[in-house]
Coordinates of C-alpha atoms in Angstrom, one line a residue:
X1 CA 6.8 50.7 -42.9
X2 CA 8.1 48.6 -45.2
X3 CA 7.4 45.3 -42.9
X4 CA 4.0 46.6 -41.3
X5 CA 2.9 46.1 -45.2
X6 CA 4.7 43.0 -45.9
X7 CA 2.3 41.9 -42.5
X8 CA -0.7 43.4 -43.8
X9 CA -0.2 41.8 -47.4
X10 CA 0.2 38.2 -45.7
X11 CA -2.8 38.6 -43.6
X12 CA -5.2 39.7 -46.2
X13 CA -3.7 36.7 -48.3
X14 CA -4.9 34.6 -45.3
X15 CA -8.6 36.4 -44.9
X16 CA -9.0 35.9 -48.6
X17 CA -8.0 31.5 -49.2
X18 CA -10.7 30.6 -46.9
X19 CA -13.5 32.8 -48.8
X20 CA -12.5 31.4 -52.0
X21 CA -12.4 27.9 -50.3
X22 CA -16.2 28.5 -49.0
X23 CA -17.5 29.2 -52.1
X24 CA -17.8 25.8 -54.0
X25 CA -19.6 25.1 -50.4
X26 CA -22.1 28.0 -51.2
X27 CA -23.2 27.6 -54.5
X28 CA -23.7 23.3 -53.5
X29 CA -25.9 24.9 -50.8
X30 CA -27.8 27.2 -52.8
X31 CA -31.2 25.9 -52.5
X32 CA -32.1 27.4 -55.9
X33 CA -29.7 25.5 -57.4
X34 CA -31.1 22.0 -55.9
X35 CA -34.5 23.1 -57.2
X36 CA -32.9 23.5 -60.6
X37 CA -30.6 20.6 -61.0
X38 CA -34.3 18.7 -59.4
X39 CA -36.3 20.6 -62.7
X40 CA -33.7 19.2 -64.9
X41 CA -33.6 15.5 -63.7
X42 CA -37.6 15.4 -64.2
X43 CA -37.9 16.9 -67.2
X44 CA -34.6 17.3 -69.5
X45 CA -33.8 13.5 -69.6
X46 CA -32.8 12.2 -73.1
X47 CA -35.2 9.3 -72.3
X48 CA -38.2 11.6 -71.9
X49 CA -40.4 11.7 -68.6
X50 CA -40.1 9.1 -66.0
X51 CA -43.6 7.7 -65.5
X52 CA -44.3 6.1 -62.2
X53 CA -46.2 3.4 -60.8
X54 CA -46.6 3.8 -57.0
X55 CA -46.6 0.6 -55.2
X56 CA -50.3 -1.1 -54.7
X57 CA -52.0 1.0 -58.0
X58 CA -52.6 0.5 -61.4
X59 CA -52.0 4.5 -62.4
X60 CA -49.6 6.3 -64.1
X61 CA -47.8 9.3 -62.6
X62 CA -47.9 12.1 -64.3
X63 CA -51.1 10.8 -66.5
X64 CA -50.5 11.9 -70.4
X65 CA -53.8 13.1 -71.0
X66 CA -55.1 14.5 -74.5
X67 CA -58.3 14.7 -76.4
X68 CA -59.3 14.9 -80.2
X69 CA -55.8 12.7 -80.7
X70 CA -55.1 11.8 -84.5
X71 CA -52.1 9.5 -83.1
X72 CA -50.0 9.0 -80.6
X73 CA -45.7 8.8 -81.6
X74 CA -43.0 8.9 -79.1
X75 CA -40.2 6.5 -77.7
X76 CA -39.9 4.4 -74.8
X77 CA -37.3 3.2 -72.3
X78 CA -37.9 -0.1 -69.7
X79 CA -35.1 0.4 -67.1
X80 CA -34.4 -1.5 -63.8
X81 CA -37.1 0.0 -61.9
X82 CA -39.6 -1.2 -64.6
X83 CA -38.8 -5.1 -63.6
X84 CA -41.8 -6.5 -61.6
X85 CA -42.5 -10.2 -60.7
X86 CA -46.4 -10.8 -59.9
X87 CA -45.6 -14.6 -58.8
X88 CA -48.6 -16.0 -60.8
X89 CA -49.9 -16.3 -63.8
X90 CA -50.8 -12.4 -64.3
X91 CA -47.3 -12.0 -65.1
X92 CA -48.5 -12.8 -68.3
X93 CA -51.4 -9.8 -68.6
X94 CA -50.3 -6.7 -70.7
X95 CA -50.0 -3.6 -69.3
X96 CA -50.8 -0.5 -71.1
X97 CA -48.0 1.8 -72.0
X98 CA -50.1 4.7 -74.4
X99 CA -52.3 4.8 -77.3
X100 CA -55.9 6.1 -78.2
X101 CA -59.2 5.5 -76.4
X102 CA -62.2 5.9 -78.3
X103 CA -64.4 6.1 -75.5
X104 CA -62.5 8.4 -73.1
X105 CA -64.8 7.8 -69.9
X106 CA -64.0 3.9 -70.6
X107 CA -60.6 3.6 -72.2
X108 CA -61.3 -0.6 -71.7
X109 CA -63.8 -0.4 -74.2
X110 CA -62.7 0.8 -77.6
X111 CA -58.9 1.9 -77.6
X112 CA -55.8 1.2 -80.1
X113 CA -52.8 0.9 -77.3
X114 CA -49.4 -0.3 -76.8
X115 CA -48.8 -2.9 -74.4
X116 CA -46.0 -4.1 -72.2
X117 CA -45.0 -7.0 -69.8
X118 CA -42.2 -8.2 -68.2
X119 CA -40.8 -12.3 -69.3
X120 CA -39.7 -14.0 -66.3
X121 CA -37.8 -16.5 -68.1
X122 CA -36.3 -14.2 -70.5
X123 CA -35.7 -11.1 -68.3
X124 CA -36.1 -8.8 -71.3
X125 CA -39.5 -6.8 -71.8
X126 CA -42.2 -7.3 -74.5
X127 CA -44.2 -5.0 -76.6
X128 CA -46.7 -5.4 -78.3
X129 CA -50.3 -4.0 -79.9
X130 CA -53.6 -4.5 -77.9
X131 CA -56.5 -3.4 -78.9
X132 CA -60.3 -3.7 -77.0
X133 CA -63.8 -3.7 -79.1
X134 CA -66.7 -2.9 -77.0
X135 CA -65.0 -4.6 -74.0
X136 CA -63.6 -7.4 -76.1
X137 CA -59.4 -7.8 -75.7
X138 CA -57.9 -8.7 -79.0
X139 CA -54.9 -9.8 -77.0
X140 CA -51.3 -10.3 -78.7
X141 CA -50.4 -12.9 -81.0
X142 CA -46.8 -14.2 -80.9
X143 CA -45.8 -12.9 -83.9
X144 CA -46.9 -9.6 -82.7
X145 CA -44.5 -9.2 -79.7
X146 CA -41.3 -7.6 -79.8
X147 CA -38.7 -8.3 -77.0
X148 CA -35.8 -5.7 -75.9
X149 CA -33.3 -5.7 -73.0
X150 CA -33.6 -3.4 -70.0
X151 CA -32.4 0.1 -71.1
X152 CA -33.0 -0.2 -74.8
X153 CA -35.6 2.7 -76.8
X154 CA -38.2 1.5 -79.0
X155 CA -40.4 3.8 -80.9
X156 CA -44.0 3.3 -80.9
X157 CA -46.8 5.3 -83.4
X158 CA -50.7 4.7 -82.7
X159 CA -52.7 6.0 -85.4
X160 CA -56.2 5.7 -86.9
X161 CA -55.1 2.6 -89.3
X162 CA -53.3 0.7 -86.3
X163 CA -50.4 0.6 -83.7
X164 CA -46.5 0.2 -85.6
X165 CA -43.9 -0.3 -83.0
X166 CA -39.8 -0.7 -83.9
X167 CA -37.3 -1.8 -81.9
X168 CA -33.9 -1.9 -83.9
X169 CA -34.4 -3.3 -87.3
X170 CA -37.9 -5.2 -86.0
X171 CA -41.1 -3.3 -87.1
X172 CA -44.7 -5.0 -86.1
X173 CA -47.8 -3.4 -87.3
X174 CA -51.6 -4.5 -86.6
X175 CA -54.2 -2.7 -87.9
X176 CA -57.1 -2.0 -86.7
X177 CA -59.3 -5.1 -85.9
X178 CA -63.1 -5.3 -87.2
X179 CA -65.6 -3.1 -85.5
X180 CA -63.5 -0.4 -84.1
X181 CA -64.3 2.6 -85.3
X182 CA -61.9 5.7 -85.1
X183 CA -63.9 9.0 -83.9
X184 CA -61.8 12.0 -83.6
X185 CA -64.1 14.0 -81.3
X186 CA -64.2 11.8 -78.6
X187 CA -60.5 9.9 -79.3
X188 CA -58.3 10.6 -76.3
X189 CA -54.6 10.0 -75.3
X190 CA -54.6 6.5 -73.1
X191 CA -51.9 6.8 -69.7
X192 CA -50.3 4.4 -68.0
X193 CA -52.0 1.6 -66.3
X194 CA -50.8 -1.5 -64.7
X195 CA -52.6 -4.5 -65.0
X196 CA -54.6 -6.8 -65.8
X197 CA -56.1 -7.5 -62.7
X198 CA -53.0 -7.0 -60.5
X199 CA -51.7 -3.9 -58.8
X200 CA -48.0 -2.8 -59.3
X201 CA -46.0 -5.2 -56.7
X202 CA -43.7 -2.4 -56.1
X203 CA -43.0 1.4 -57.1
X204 CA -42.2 0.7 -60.5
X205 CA -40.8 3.2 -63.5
X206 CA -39.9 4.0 -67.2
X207 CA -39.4 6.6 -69.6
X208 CA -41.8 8.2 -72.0
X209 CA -41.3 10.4 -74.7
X210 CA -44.8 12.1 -76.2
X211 CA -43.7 13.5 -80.0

């Protein structure tokens, strides 16, 4: 007796290593858990939500829409997928990160935004405010642009006296130029759009935060 249970000891020992052995496999193949660790990658990045330009469009993806906007504050982050190279002279328009439109059904025409581009020679991205008055760009001035390496945060706020952006110990603010008029009931959040007159080269990305 004493043998048959020694036996029986050793083979439920063996049943019971391969079970434990399966079960790391199990929970990796728990489709649940994918969907989970998927959820989390979108939206629980430190950097905030990865917005997406899909190759041959000038959208955002997810668009970051809002009406009756008093500002706009949050934090961005340029990584490697936001590089782009036109191979022209558009390389030099400003894309538009976020701000207000004032005119929602033409955010080109009145609007207080952040934009953004890609340097070529300095391979570091710049910011900077941008602002349009009934159609008219009030483009960038040098002193207006801030430059940061691939991966760094800058913080961005676009309110009803102008657009203040930091990047380290570097703070620009532009007011509001002559003839644009804040209007609360008809200010809406501006998304992401590429261009100037050039479509996104490539799929491109970077990270928004919306506070």
């Amino acid at each position: 007796m004493a043998g048959s249970e020694v036996a029986a000891r050793r083979d439920a020992t063996r049943m019971a290593i391969p079970a434990r052995a399966l079960a790391p496999e199990a929970a990796a193949a728990n489709p649940v858990s994918g969907f989970i660790d998927a959820l989390k990658n979108l939206f629980c990045d430190p950097r905030g939500r990865r917005i997406t330009f899909l190759k041959g469009t000038h959208f955002a993806i997810p668009p970051s829409f809002g009406f009756f906007i008093l500002e706009v504050s949050g934090t961005g982050t340029f990584v490697a997928d936001s590089v782009y190279d036109l191979g022209d002279e558009d390389q030099y328009d400003w894309n538009k990160f976020t701000g207000i439109a004032f005119t929602p059904l033409e955010p080109d025409r009145d609007s207080a935004m952040v934009g953004w581009r890609y340097n070529l020679n300095t391979q570091e991205f710049e910011i900077a405010p941008f602002y349009n008055v009934d159609k008219a760009r009030i483009l960038p001035t040098p002193s207006d642009i801030i430059s940061l390496p691939v991966d760094q945060t800058f913080h961005y706020l676009v309110d009803y006296t102008g657009v203040t952006l930091t990047y380290g110990d570097t703070t620009v603010f532009k007011g509001f130029p002559e003839g644009l008029t804040p209007n609360v009931w008809t200010a809406a959040r501006v998304s992401g759009w590429f261009g100037g007159n050039e479509v996104a080269p490539r799929t491109l990305s970077y990270f928004l935060t919306i506070t």
